[in-house]
Amino acid sequence: MIIQRSNLFSIKKYEKQFRDAGLAQGYESIRKISQLYLLRHSALNEIGTKLENLDDEYSANFDHNPIHHMEERMKEPGSLLGKISRKQIPVDTNDLFGNIYDIAGIRVITNYLDDIIKVRDALVKQSDVTVIKEKDYINHPKPNGYRSYHLIVSVPVFQDEGVQEAPVEIQIRTVGMDTWASLEHDLRYKSFADQEKADQYAAELAQYANALFGIEENMQRIFTGLQSENDEHQS
Ligand code: GTP
Ligand code: MG
């Protein structure tokens, strides 16, 4: 399974976007920010490769692959600027974006519910992966119904000048959770200017998230049942 990569890294493209977004003035600061983006992008490549290797291993050795597909993205400079001003995140000139962890992101979509923790464990137990933050929105869904497993990890990136740790945001969720999140995002964006409309559909959307979760619990039950029947046949 090849990762779907959106907005592929181009340092020239980012340098222009940073300039346009007013995020950096002057050649030196634009270069600094671009180098930082490059580091985050390299960290994303490292994590992406780890997940692709796991995916290959599951396909080769087991009759079930937990990974359905994966998506990678780098945060657009404009949206980074929006986040900095919206959340009033202090930008430290020595550690630019040091407390912004989602510049590089990867989403892993799994087939079944139990696959989420399988992927999480396989990644976290690797000796060069450090967990910075972890949020379990599956056992603790958001009030709007959002479910997903969120991880911020850091990995070492080997550059010409030496090694540096850099963070990557990982979201692990089932096909059902992904469908819901993507449509909810779309609907929220569409009703974004009209709070009354947004409130109107909120409860309904939460209900659908729960319904989907119920369906996926049942699919899991069927899958687990079939798998243990197969195991019995083979032994
Ligand atoms: P940010 O700093 O904005 O990323 O928020 P946070 O640090 O509180 O992180 P959180 O784990 O809540 O969310 C991070 C990401 O998860 C978002 O950028 C979305 O991609 C996704 N996400 C979180 N909540 C929702 C939600 O209610 N709906 C959808 N569609 N996506 C969500
Ligand atoms: Mg985010």
PDB file of C-alpha atoms and ligand atoms in Angstrom:
ATOM      1  CA  MET A   1       0.000   0.000   0.000  1.00  0.00           C
ATOM      2  CA  ILE A   2       1.560   3.228  -1.130  1.00  0.00           C
ATOM      3  CA  ILE A   3       0.952   6.282   1.042  1.00  0.00           C
ATOM      4  CA  GLN A   4      -1.200   8.992  -0.495  1.00  0.00           C
ATOM      5  CA  ARG A   5       0.947  12.085  -0.330  1.00  0.00           C
ATOM      6  CA  SER A   6      -0.603  15.517  -0.603  1.00  0.00           C
ATOM      7  CA  ASN A   7       1.283  18.749  -1.057  1.00  0.00           C
ATOM      8  CA  LEU A   8       4.653  17.223  -1.729  1.00  0.00           C
ATOM      9  CA  PHE A   9       7.618  18.977  -0.286  1.00  0.00           C
ATOM     10  CA  SER A  10       9.207  21.707  -2.295  1.00  0.00           C
ATOM     11  CA  ILE A  11      11.421  24.103  -0.417  1.00  0.00           C
ATOM     12  CA  LYS A  12      11.013  26.733  -3.152  1.00  0.00           C
ATOM     13  CA  LYS A  13       7.218  26.507  -2.941  1.00  0.00           C
ATOM     14  CA  TYR A  14       7.334  26.915   0.846  1.00  0.00           C
ATOM     15  CA  GLU A  15       9.753  29.804   0.701  1.00  0.00           C
ATOM     16  CA  LYS A  16       7.280  31.623  -1.540  1.00  0.00           C
ATOM     17  CA  GLN A  17       4.302  30.727   0.673  1.00  0.00           C
ATOM     18  CA  PHE A  18       6.059  31.888   3.828  1.00  0.00           C
ATOM     19  CA  ARG A  19       6.860  35.156   2.143  1.00  0.00           C
ATOM     20  CA  ASP A  20       3.237  35.560   0.921  1.00  0.00           C
ATOM     21  CA  ALA A  21       1.794  34.626   4.335  1.00  0.00           C
ATOM     22  CA  GLY A  22       3.974  37.271   5.969  1.00  0.00           C
ATOM     23  CA  LEU A  23       5.373  34.584   8.274  1.00  0.00           C
ATOM     24  CA  ALA A  24       8.907  35.667   7.670  1.00  0.00           C
ATOM     25  CA  GLN A  25      10.559  38.735   6.297  1.00  0.00           C
ATOM     26  CA  GLY A  26      14.024  38.721   4.962  1.00  0.00           C
ATOM     27  CA  TYR A  27      16.087  36.030   3.341  1.00  0.00           C
ATOM     28  CA  GLU A  28      17.603  34.607   6.537  1.00  0.00           C
ATOM     29  CA  SER A  29      14.348  33.993   8.381  1.00  0.00           C
ATOM     30  CA  ILE A  30      12.676  32.473   5.342  1.00  0.00           C
ATOM     31  CA  ARG A  31      15.590  30.111   4.968  1.00  0.00           C
ATOM     32  CA  LYS A  32      15.415  29.222   8.659  1.00  0.00           C
ATOM     33  CA  ILE A  33      11.713  28.391   8.482  1.00  0.00           C
ATOM     34  CA  SER A  34      12.168  26.413   5.298  1.00  0.00           C
ATOM     35  CA  GLN A  35      14.935  24.350   6.876  1.00  0.00           C
ATOM     36  CA  LEU A  36      12.644  23.642   9.782  1.00  0.00           C
ATOM     37  CA  TYR A  37       9.947  22.470   7.409  1.00  0.00           C
ATOM     38  CA  LEU A  38      12.491  20.262   5.687  1.00  0.00           C
ATOM     39  CA  LEU A  39      13.385  18.665   9.040  1.00  0.00           C
ATOM     40  CA  ARG A  40       9.713  17.996   9.818  1.00  0.00           C
ATOM     41  CA  HIS A  41       9.218  16.591   6.348  1.00  0.00           C
ATOM     42  CA  SER A  42      12.171  14.249   6.775  1.00  0.00           C
ATOM     43  CA  ALA A  43      10.694  13.056  10.091  1.00  0.00           C
ATOM     44  CA  LEU A  44       7.434  12.380   8.237  1.00  0.00           C
ATOM     45  CA  ASN A  45       9.358  10.308   5.688  1.00  0.00           C
ATOM     46  CA  GLU A  46      10.954   8.304   8.513  1.00  0.00           C
ATOM     47  CA  ILE A  47       7.594   7.506  10.123  1.00  0.00           C
ATOM     48  CA  GLY A  48       5.995   6.871   6.724  1.00  0.00           C
ATOM     49  CA  THR A  49       8.709   4.342   5.888  1.00  0.00           C
ATOM     50  CA  LYS A  50       8.292   2.605   9.245  1.00  0.00           C
ATOM     51  CA  LEU A  51       4.562   2.251   8.598  1.00  0.00           C
ATOM     52  CA  GLU A  52       5.107   1.067   5.023  1.00  0.00           C
ATOM     53  CA  ASN A  53       7.547  -1.557   6.300  1.00  0.00           C
ATOM     54  CA  LEU A  54       4.985  -2.762   8.837  1.00  0.00           C
ATOM     55  CA  ASP A  55       2.378  -2.844   6.096  1.00  0.00           C
ATOM     56  CA  ASP A  56       4.652  -4.983   3.887  1.00  0.00           C
ATOM     57  CA  GLU A  57       5.373  -7.303   6.794  1.00  0.00           C
ATOM     58  CA  TYR A  58       1.672  -7.759   7.612  1.00  0.00           C
ATOM     59  CA  SER A  59       0.919  -8.501   3.955  1.00  0.00           C
ATOM     60  CA  ALA A  60       3.755 -11.000   3.679  1.00  0.00           C
ATOM     61  CA  ASN A  61       3.412 -12.912   6.937  1.00  0.00           C
ATOM     62  CA  PHE A  62      -0.163 -12.715   8.125  1.00  0.00           C
ATOM     63  CA  ASP A  63      -3.547 -13.430   6.588  1.00  0.00           C
ATOM     64  CA  HIS A  64      -4.819 -10.097   7.881  1.00  0.00           C
ATOM     65  CA  ASN A  65      -3.362  -6.636   7.251  1.00  0.00           C
ATOM     66  CA  PRO A  66      -4.602  -4.077   9.794  1.00  0.00           C
ATOM     67  CA  ILE A  67      -3.746  -1.139   7.526  1.00  0.00           C
ATOM     68  CA  HIS A  68      -6.366  -0.126   4.972  1.00  0.00           C
ATOM     69  CA  HIS A  69      -4.489   2.902   3.647  1.00  0.00           C
ATOM     70  CA  MET A  70      -2.402   5.873   4.764  1.00  0.00           C
ATOM     71  CA  GLU A  71      -2.339   9.592   3.999  1.00  0.00           C
ATOM     72  CA  GLU A  72       0.453  12.073   4.594  1.00  0.00           C
ATOM     73  CA  ARG A  73       0.370  15.836   4.569  1.00  0.00           C
ATOM     74  CA  MET A  74       2.475  18.855   5.507  1.00  0.00           C
ATOM     75  CA  LYS A  75       0.621  21.785   7.092  1.00  0.00           C
ATOM     76  CA  GLU A  76       0.272  24.637   4.638  1.00  0.00           C
ATOM     77  CA  PRO A  77       2.196  27.759   5.746  1.00  0.00           C
ATOM     78  CA  GLY A  78      -1.050  29.808   5.619  1.00  0.00           C
ATOM     79  CA  SER A  79      -2.786  27.402   7.978  1.00  0.00           C
ATOM     80  CA  LEU A  80       0.259  27.389  10.270  1.00  0.00           C
ATOM     81  CA  LEU A  81       0.063  31.174  10.462  1.00  0.00           C
ATOM     82  CA  GLY A  82      -3.672  30.947  11.217  1.00  0.00           C
ATOM     83  CA  LYS A  83      -3.018  28.511  14.065  1.00  0.00           C
ATOM     84  CA  ILE A  84      -0.265  30.662  15.580  1.00  0.00           C
ATOM     85  CA  SER A  85      -2.485  33.727  15.730  1.00  0.00           C
ATOM     86  CA  ARG A  86      -5.675  31.844  16.689  1.00  0.00           C
ATOM     87  CA  LYS A  87      -4.090  29.990  19.602  1.00  0.00           C
ATOM     88  CA  GLN A  88      -1.662  32.825  20.406  1.00  0.00           C
ATOM     89  CA  ILE A  89       1.196  30.338  20.353  1.00  0.00           C
ATOM     90  CA  PRO A  90       4.447  32.015  21.287  1.00  0.00           C
ATOM     91  CA  VAL A  91       7.002  31.759  18.499  1.00  0.00           C
ATOM     92  CA  ASP A  92      10.416  31.452  20.077  1.00  0.00           C
ATOM     93  CA  THR A  93      13.137  32.603  17.715  1.00  0.00           C
ATOM     94  CA  ASN A  94      15.545  29.965  19.084  1.00  0.00           C
ATOM     95  CA  ASP A  95      13.050  27.163  18.833  1.00  0.00           C
ATOM     96  CA  LEU A  96      10.754  28.220  16.010  1.00  0.00           C
ATOM     97  CA  PHE A  97       7.505  26.158  16.141  1.00  0.00           C
ATOM     98  CA  GLY A  98       8.979  24.111  18.993  1.00  0.00           C
ATOM     99  CA  ASN A  99       5.527  23.684  20.488  1.00  0.00           C
ATOM    100  CA  ILE A 100       3.683  23.077  17.231  1.00  0.00           C
ATOM    101  CA  TYR A 101       3.604  19.362  16.642  1.00  0.00           C
ATOM    102  CA  ASP A 102       1.288  18.978  13.698  1.00  0.00           C
ATOM    103  CA  ILE A 103       3.353  20.493  10.894  1.00  0.00           C
ATOM    104  CA  ALA A 104       4.007  16.975   9.629  1.00  0.00           C
ATOM    105  CA  GLY A 105       1.083  14.560   9.824  1.00  0.00           C
ATOM    106  CA  ILE A 106       0.202  11.040   8.822  1.00  0.00           C
ATOM    107  CA  ARG A 107      -3.161   9.299   9.027  1.00  0.00           C
ATOM    108  CA  VAL A 108      -3.394   5.530   9.221  1.00  0.00           C
ATOM    109  CA  ILE A 109      -6.799   4.110   8.312  1.00  0.00           C
ATOM    110  CA  THR A 110      -7.362   0.612   9.681  1.00  0.00           C
ATOM    111  CA  ASN A 111      -9.837  -2.074   8.681  1.00  0.00           C
ATOM    112  CA  TYR A 112     -11.093  -3.034  12.139  1.00  0.00           C
ATOM    113  CA  LEU A 113     -11.277  -1.460  15.597  1.00  0.00           C
ATOM    114  CA  ASP A 114      -8.699  -3.791  17.174  1.00  0.00           C
ATOM    115  CA  ASP A 115      -6.228  -2.902  14.413  1.00  0.00           C
ATOM    116  CA  ILE A 116      -5.814   0.619  15.816  1.00  0.00           C
ATOM    117  CA  ILE A 117      -3.964  -0.495  18.929  1.00  0.00           C
ATOM    118  CA  LYS A 118      -2.015  -3.082  16.923  1.00  0.00           C
ATOM    119  CA  VAL A 119      -0.574  -0.359  14.685  1.00  0.00           C
ATOM    120  CA  ARG A 120       0.018   1.942  17.664  1.00  0.00           C
ATOM    121  CA  ASP A 121       1.942  -0.733  19.588  1.00  0.00           C
ATOM    122  CA  ALA A 122       4.032  -1.836  16.598  1.00  0.00           C
ATOM    123  CA  LEU A 123       5.180   1.724  16.068  1.00  0.00           C
ATOM    124  CA  VAL A 124       5.679   2.802  19.660  1.00  0.00           C
ATOM    125  CA  LYS A 125       7.849  -0.191  20.583  1.00  0.00           C
ATOM    126  CA  GLN A 126      10.485   0.769  18.004  1.00  0.00           C
ATOM    127  CA  SER A 127      13.579   1.956  19.856  1.00  0.00           C
ATOM    128  CA  ASP A 128      13.998   5.241  17.959  1.00  0.00           C
ATOM    129  CA  VAL A 129      10.364   6.331  18.341  1.00  0.00           C
ATOM    130  CA  THR A 130       9.603   8.554  21.350  1.00  0.00           C
ATOM    131  CA  VAL A 131       6.022   9.293  22.368  1.00  0.00           C
ATOM    132  CA  ILE A 132       5.533  12.964  23.190  1.00  0.00           C
ATOM    133  CA  LYS A 133       1.743  13.008  23.545  1.00  0.00           C
ATOM    134  CA  GLU A 134      -1.053  10.520  23.230  1.00  0.00           C
ATOM    135  CA  LYS A 135      -4.829  11.071  23.103  1.00  0.00           C
ATOM    136  CA  ASP A 136      -7.337   8.275  23.013  1.00  0.00           C
ATOM    137  CA  TYR A 137     -10.472   9.708  21.426  1.00  0.00           C
ATOM    138  CA  ILE A 138     -11.814   6.172  20.984  1.00  0.00           C
ATOM    139  CA  ASN A 139     -12.363   5.272  24.613  1.00  0.00           C
ATOM    140  CA  HIS A 140     -12.941   8.986  25.212  1.00  0.00           C
ATOM    141  CA  PRO A 141     -14.721  10.350  22.127  1.00  0.00           C
ATOM    142  CA  LYS A 142     -15.166  14.116  21.778  1.00  0.00           C
ATOM    143  CA  PRO A 143     -18.675  15.405  22.662  1.00  0.00           C
ATOM    144  CA  ASN A 144     -19.372  15.915  18.938  1.00  0.00           C
ATOM    145  CA  GLY A 145     -18.766  12.188  18.346  1.00  0.00           C
ATOM    146  CA  TYR A 146     -15.227  12.422  16.938  1.00  0.00           C
ATOM    147  CA  ARG A 147     -13.188   9.239  17.429  1.00  0.00           C
ATOM    148  CA  SER A 148      -9.551   8.592  16.587  1.00  0.00           C
ATOM    149  CA  TYR A 149      -6.296   7.632  18.261  1.00  0.00           C
ATOM    150  CA  HIS A 150      -3.853  10.560  18.257  1.00  0.00           C
ATOM    151  CA  LEU A 151      -0.146  10.281  18.829  1.00  0.00           C
ATOM    152  CA  ILE A 152       2.651  12.780  18.677  1.00  0.00           C
ATOM    153  CA  VAL A 153       5.967  11.002  18.318  1.00  0.00           C
ATOM    154  CA  SER A 154       9.462  12.189  17.651  1.00  0.00           C
ATOM    155  CA  VAL A 155      12.098  10.432  15.556  1.00  0.00           C
ATOM    156  CA  PRO A 156      15.747  11.165  14.898  1.00  0.00           C
ATOM    157  CA  VAL A 157      16.491  12.712  11.521  1.00  0.00           C
ATOM    158  CA  PHE A 158      20.024  12.300  10.220  1.00  0.00           C
ATOM    159  CA  GLN A 159      21.143  15.344   8.298  1.00  0.00           C
ATOM    160  CA  ASP A 160      24.502  16.336   6.903  1.00  0.00           C
ATOM    161  CA  GLU A 161      25.235  18.426  10.009  1.00  0.00           C
ATOM    162  CA  GLY A 162      24.196  15.757  12.497  1.00  0.00           C
ATOM    163  CA  VAL A 163      21.135  14.264  14.073  1.00  0.00           C
ATOM    164  CA  GLN A 164      18.044  16.092  15.280  1.00  0.00           C
ATOM    165  CA  GLU A 165      14.783  14.894  16.775  1.00  0.00           C
ATOM    166  CA  ALA A 166      11.589  16.083  15.075  1.00  0.00           C
ATOM    167  CA  PRO A 167       7.882  15.514  15.857  1.00  0.00           C
ATOM    168  CA  VAL A 168       5.165  13.971  13.672  1.00  0.00           C
ATOM    169  CA  GLU A 169       1.418  13.841  14.357  1.00  0.00           C
ATOM    170  CA  ILE A 170      -0.125  10.429  13.765  1.00  0.00           C
ATOM    171  CA  GLN A 171      -3.869   9.822  13.629  1.00  0.00           C
ATOM    172  CA  ILE A 172      -4.997   6.206  13.661  1.00  0.00           C
ATOM    173  CA  ARG A 173      -8.659   5.467  12.947  1.00  0.00           C
ATOM    174  CA  THR A 174     -10.952   2.933  11.289  1.00  0.00           C
ATOM    175  CA  VAL A 175     -12.599   3.353   7.897  1.00  0.00           C
ATOM    176  CA  GLY A 176     -15.870   4.263   9.647  1.00  0.00           C
ATOM    177  CA  MET A 177     -14.271   6.893  11.890  1.00  0.00           C
ATOM    178  CA  ASP A 178     -12.477   8.329   8.889  1.00  0.00           C
ATOM    179  CA  THR A 179     -15.670   8.565   6.857  1.00  0.00           C
ATOM    180  CA  TRP A 180     -17.423  10.369   9.682  1.00  0.00           C
ATOM    181  CA  ALA A 181     -14.527  12.767  10.388  1.00  0.00           C
ATOM    182  CA  SER A 182     -14.128  13.694   6.775  1.00  0.00           C
ATOM    183  CA  LEU A 183     -17.843  14.414   6.255  1.00  0.00           C
ATOM    184  CA  GLU A 184     -18.157  16.209   9.592  1.00  0.00           C
ATOM    185  CA  HIS A 185     -15.229  18.401   8.609  1.00  0.00           C
ATOM    186  CA  ASP A 186     -16.866  19.174   5.294  1.00  0.00           C
ATOM    187  CA  LEU A 187     -20.243  19.979   6.881  1.00  0.00           C
ATOM    188  CA  ARG A 188     -18.635  22.111   9.564  1.00  0.00           C
ATOM    189  CA  TYR A 189     -16.776  24.065   6.936  1.00  0.00           C
ATOM    190  CA  LYS A 190     -19.947  24.571   4.893  1.00  0.00           C
ATOM    191  CA  SER A 191     -21.949  25.897   7.847  1.00  0.00           C
ATOM    192  CA  PHE A 192     -19.019  27.720   9.347  1.00  0.00           C
ATOM    193  CA  ALA A 193     -20.566  31.197   9.042  1.00  0.00           C
ATOM    194  CA  ASP A 194     -23.953  30.127  10.432  1.00  0.00           C
ATOM    195  CA  GLN A 195     -23.774  29.038  14.082  1.00  0.00           C
ATOM    196  CA  GLU A 196     -27.493  28.300  14.264  1.00  0.00           C
ATOM    197  CA  LYS A 197     -27.247  25.843  11.389  1.00  0.00           C
ATOM    198  CA  ALA A 198     -24.198  24.211  12.921  1.00  0.00           C
ATOM    199  CA  ASP A 199     -25.929  23.725  16.289  1.00  0.00           C
ATOM    200  CA  GLN A 200     -28.948  22.294  14.530  1.00  0.00           C
ATOM    201  CA  TYR A 201     -27.102  19.322  13.061  1.00  0.00           C
ATOM    202  CA  ALA A 202     -24.602  18.750  15.901  1.00  0.00           C
ATOM    203  CA  ALA A 203     -26.697  16.278  17.897  1.00  0.00           C
ATOM    204  CA  GLU A 204     -27.668  14.398  14.767  1.00  0.00           C
ATOM    205  CA  LEU A 205     -24.043  14.059  13.686  1.00  0.00           C
ATOM    206  CA  ALA A 206     -23.001  12.770  17.115  1.00  0.00           C
ATOM    207  CA  GLN A 207     -25.739  10.161  16.835  1.00  0.00           C
ATOM    208  CA  TYR A 208     -24.361   8.980  13.472  1.00  0.00           C
ATOM    209  CA  ALA A 209     -20.835   8.721  14.899  1.00  0.00           C
ATOM    210  CA  ASN A 210     -22.182   6.453  17.629  1.00  0.00           C
ATOM    211  CA  ALA A 211     -24.184   4.420  15.125  1.00  0.00           C
ATOM    212  CA  LEU A 212     -21.092   3.904  12.955  1.00  0.00           C
ATOM    213  CA  PHE A 213     -19.113   2.864  16.015  1.00  0.00           C
ATOM    214  CA  GLY A 214     -21.802   0.308  16.858  1.00  0.00           C
ATOM    215  CA  ILE A 215     -21.608  -1.093  13.325  1.00  0.00           C
ATOM    216  CA  GLU A 216     -17.833  -1.352  13.531  1.00  0.00           C
ATOM    217  CA  GLU A 217     -18.063  -3.175  16.868  1.00  0.00           C
ATOM    218  CA  ASN A 218     -20.306  -5.722  15.165  1.00  0.00           C
ATOM    219  CA  MET A 219     -17.981  -6.051  12.163  1.00  0.00           C
ATOM    220  CA  GLN A 220     -15.138  -6.654  14.625  1.00  0.00           C
ATOM    221  CA  ARG A 221     -17.153  -9.353  16.360  1.00  0.00           C
ATOM    222  CA  ILE A 222     -17.852 -11.119  13.052  1.00  0.00           C
ATOM    223  CA  PHE A 223     -14.200 -10.864  12.025  1.00  0.00           C
ATOM    224  CA  THR A 224     -12.923 -12.205  15.356  1.00  0.00           C
ATOM    225  CA  GLY A 225     -15.415 -15.063  15.189  1.00  0.00           C
ATOM    226  CA  LEU A 226     -14.411 -16.036  11.635  1.00  0.00           C
ATOM    227  CA  GLN A 227     -10.736 -15.812  12.514  1.00  0.00           C
ATOM    228  CA  SER A 228     -11.032 -18.170  15.474  1.00  0.00           C
ATOM    229  CA  GLU A 229     -13.048 -20.617  13.318  1.00  0.00           C
ATOM    230  CA  ASN A 230     -10.219 -20.547  10.745  1.00  0.00           C
ATOM    231  CA  ASP A 231      -7.649 -21.134  13.472  1.00  0.00           C
ATOM    232  CA  GLU A 232      -9.603 -24.167  14.680  1.00  0.00           C
ATOM    233  CA  HIS A 233      -9.710 -25.615  11.137  1.00  0.00           C
ATOM    234  CA  GLN A 234      -5.964 -25.205  10.761  1.00  0.00           C
ATOM    235  CA  SER A 235      -5.018 -26.814  14.051  1.00  0.00           C
TER     236      SER A 235
HETATM  237  P1  GTP B   1      -4.850  21.378  17.216  1.00  0.00           P
HETATM  238  O1  GTP B   1      -3.745  22.096  17.942  1.00  0.00           O
HETATM  239  O2  GTP B   1      -5.816  22.282  16.502  1.00  0.00           O
HETATM  240  O3  GTP B   1      -4.324  20.313  16.315  1.00  0.00           O
HETATM  241  O4  GTP B   1      -5.750  20.711  18.319  1.00  0.00           O
HETATM  242  P2  GTP B   1      -5.309  19.789  19.530  1.00  0.00           P
HETATM  243  O5  GTP B   1      -3.892  19.939  19.853  1.00  0.00           O
HETATM  244  O6  GTP B   1      -6.316  19.984  20.610  1.00  0.00           O
HETATM  245  O7  GTP B   1      -5.413  18.371  18.869  1.00  0.00           O
HETATM  246  P3  GTP B   1      -6.593  17.370  18.689  1.00  0.00           P
HETATM  247  O8  GTP B   1      -5.969  16.081  19.043  1.00  0.00           O
HETATM  248  O9  GTP B   1      -7.866  17.744  19.357  1.00  0.00           O
HETATM  249  O10 GTP B   1      -6.897  17.448  17.108  1.00  0.00           O
HETATM  250  C1  GTP B   1      -5.911  17.395  16.143  1.00  0.00           C
HETATM  251  C2  GTP B   1      -6.485  17.002  14.805  1.00  0.00           C
HETATM  252  O11 GTP B   1      -7.466  15.975  14.938  1.00  0.00           O
HETATM  253  C3  GTP B   1      -7.203  18.079  14.042  1.00  0.00           C
HETATM  254  O12 GTP B   1      -6.322  18.854  13.302  1.00  0.00           O
HETATM  255  C4  GTP B   1      -8.142  17.258  13.132  1.00  0.00           C
HETATM  256  O13 GTP B   1      -7.417  16.710  12.028  1.00  0.00           O
HETATM  257  C5  GTP B   1      -8.525  16.125  14.022  1.00  0.00           C
HETATM  258  N1  GTP B   1      -9.759  16.415  14.781  1.00  0.00           N
HETATM  259  C6  GTP B   1      -9.846  16.693  16.090  1.00  0.00           C
HETATM  260  N2  GTP B   1     -11.130  16.901  16.447  1.00  0.00           N
HETATM  261  C7  GTP B   1     -11.880  16.742  15.341  1.00  0.00           C
HETATM  262  C8  GTP B   1     -13.293  16.833  15.074  1.00  0.00           C
HETATM  263  O14 GTP B   1     -14.107  17.120  15.930  1.00  0.00           O
HETATM  264  N3  GTP B   1     -13.685  16.601  13.775  1.00  0.00           N
HETATM  265  C9  GTP B   1     -12.812  16.278  12.800  1.00  0.00           C
HETATM  266  N4  GTP B   1     -13.299  16.071  11.570  1.00  0.00           N
HETATM  267  N5  GTP B   1     -11.478  16.204  13.017  1.00  0.00           N
HETATM  268  C10 GTP B   1     -11.014  16.426  14.266  1.00  0.00           C
HETATM  269 MG    MG B   2      -3.950  20.028  14.339  1.00  0.00          MG
END
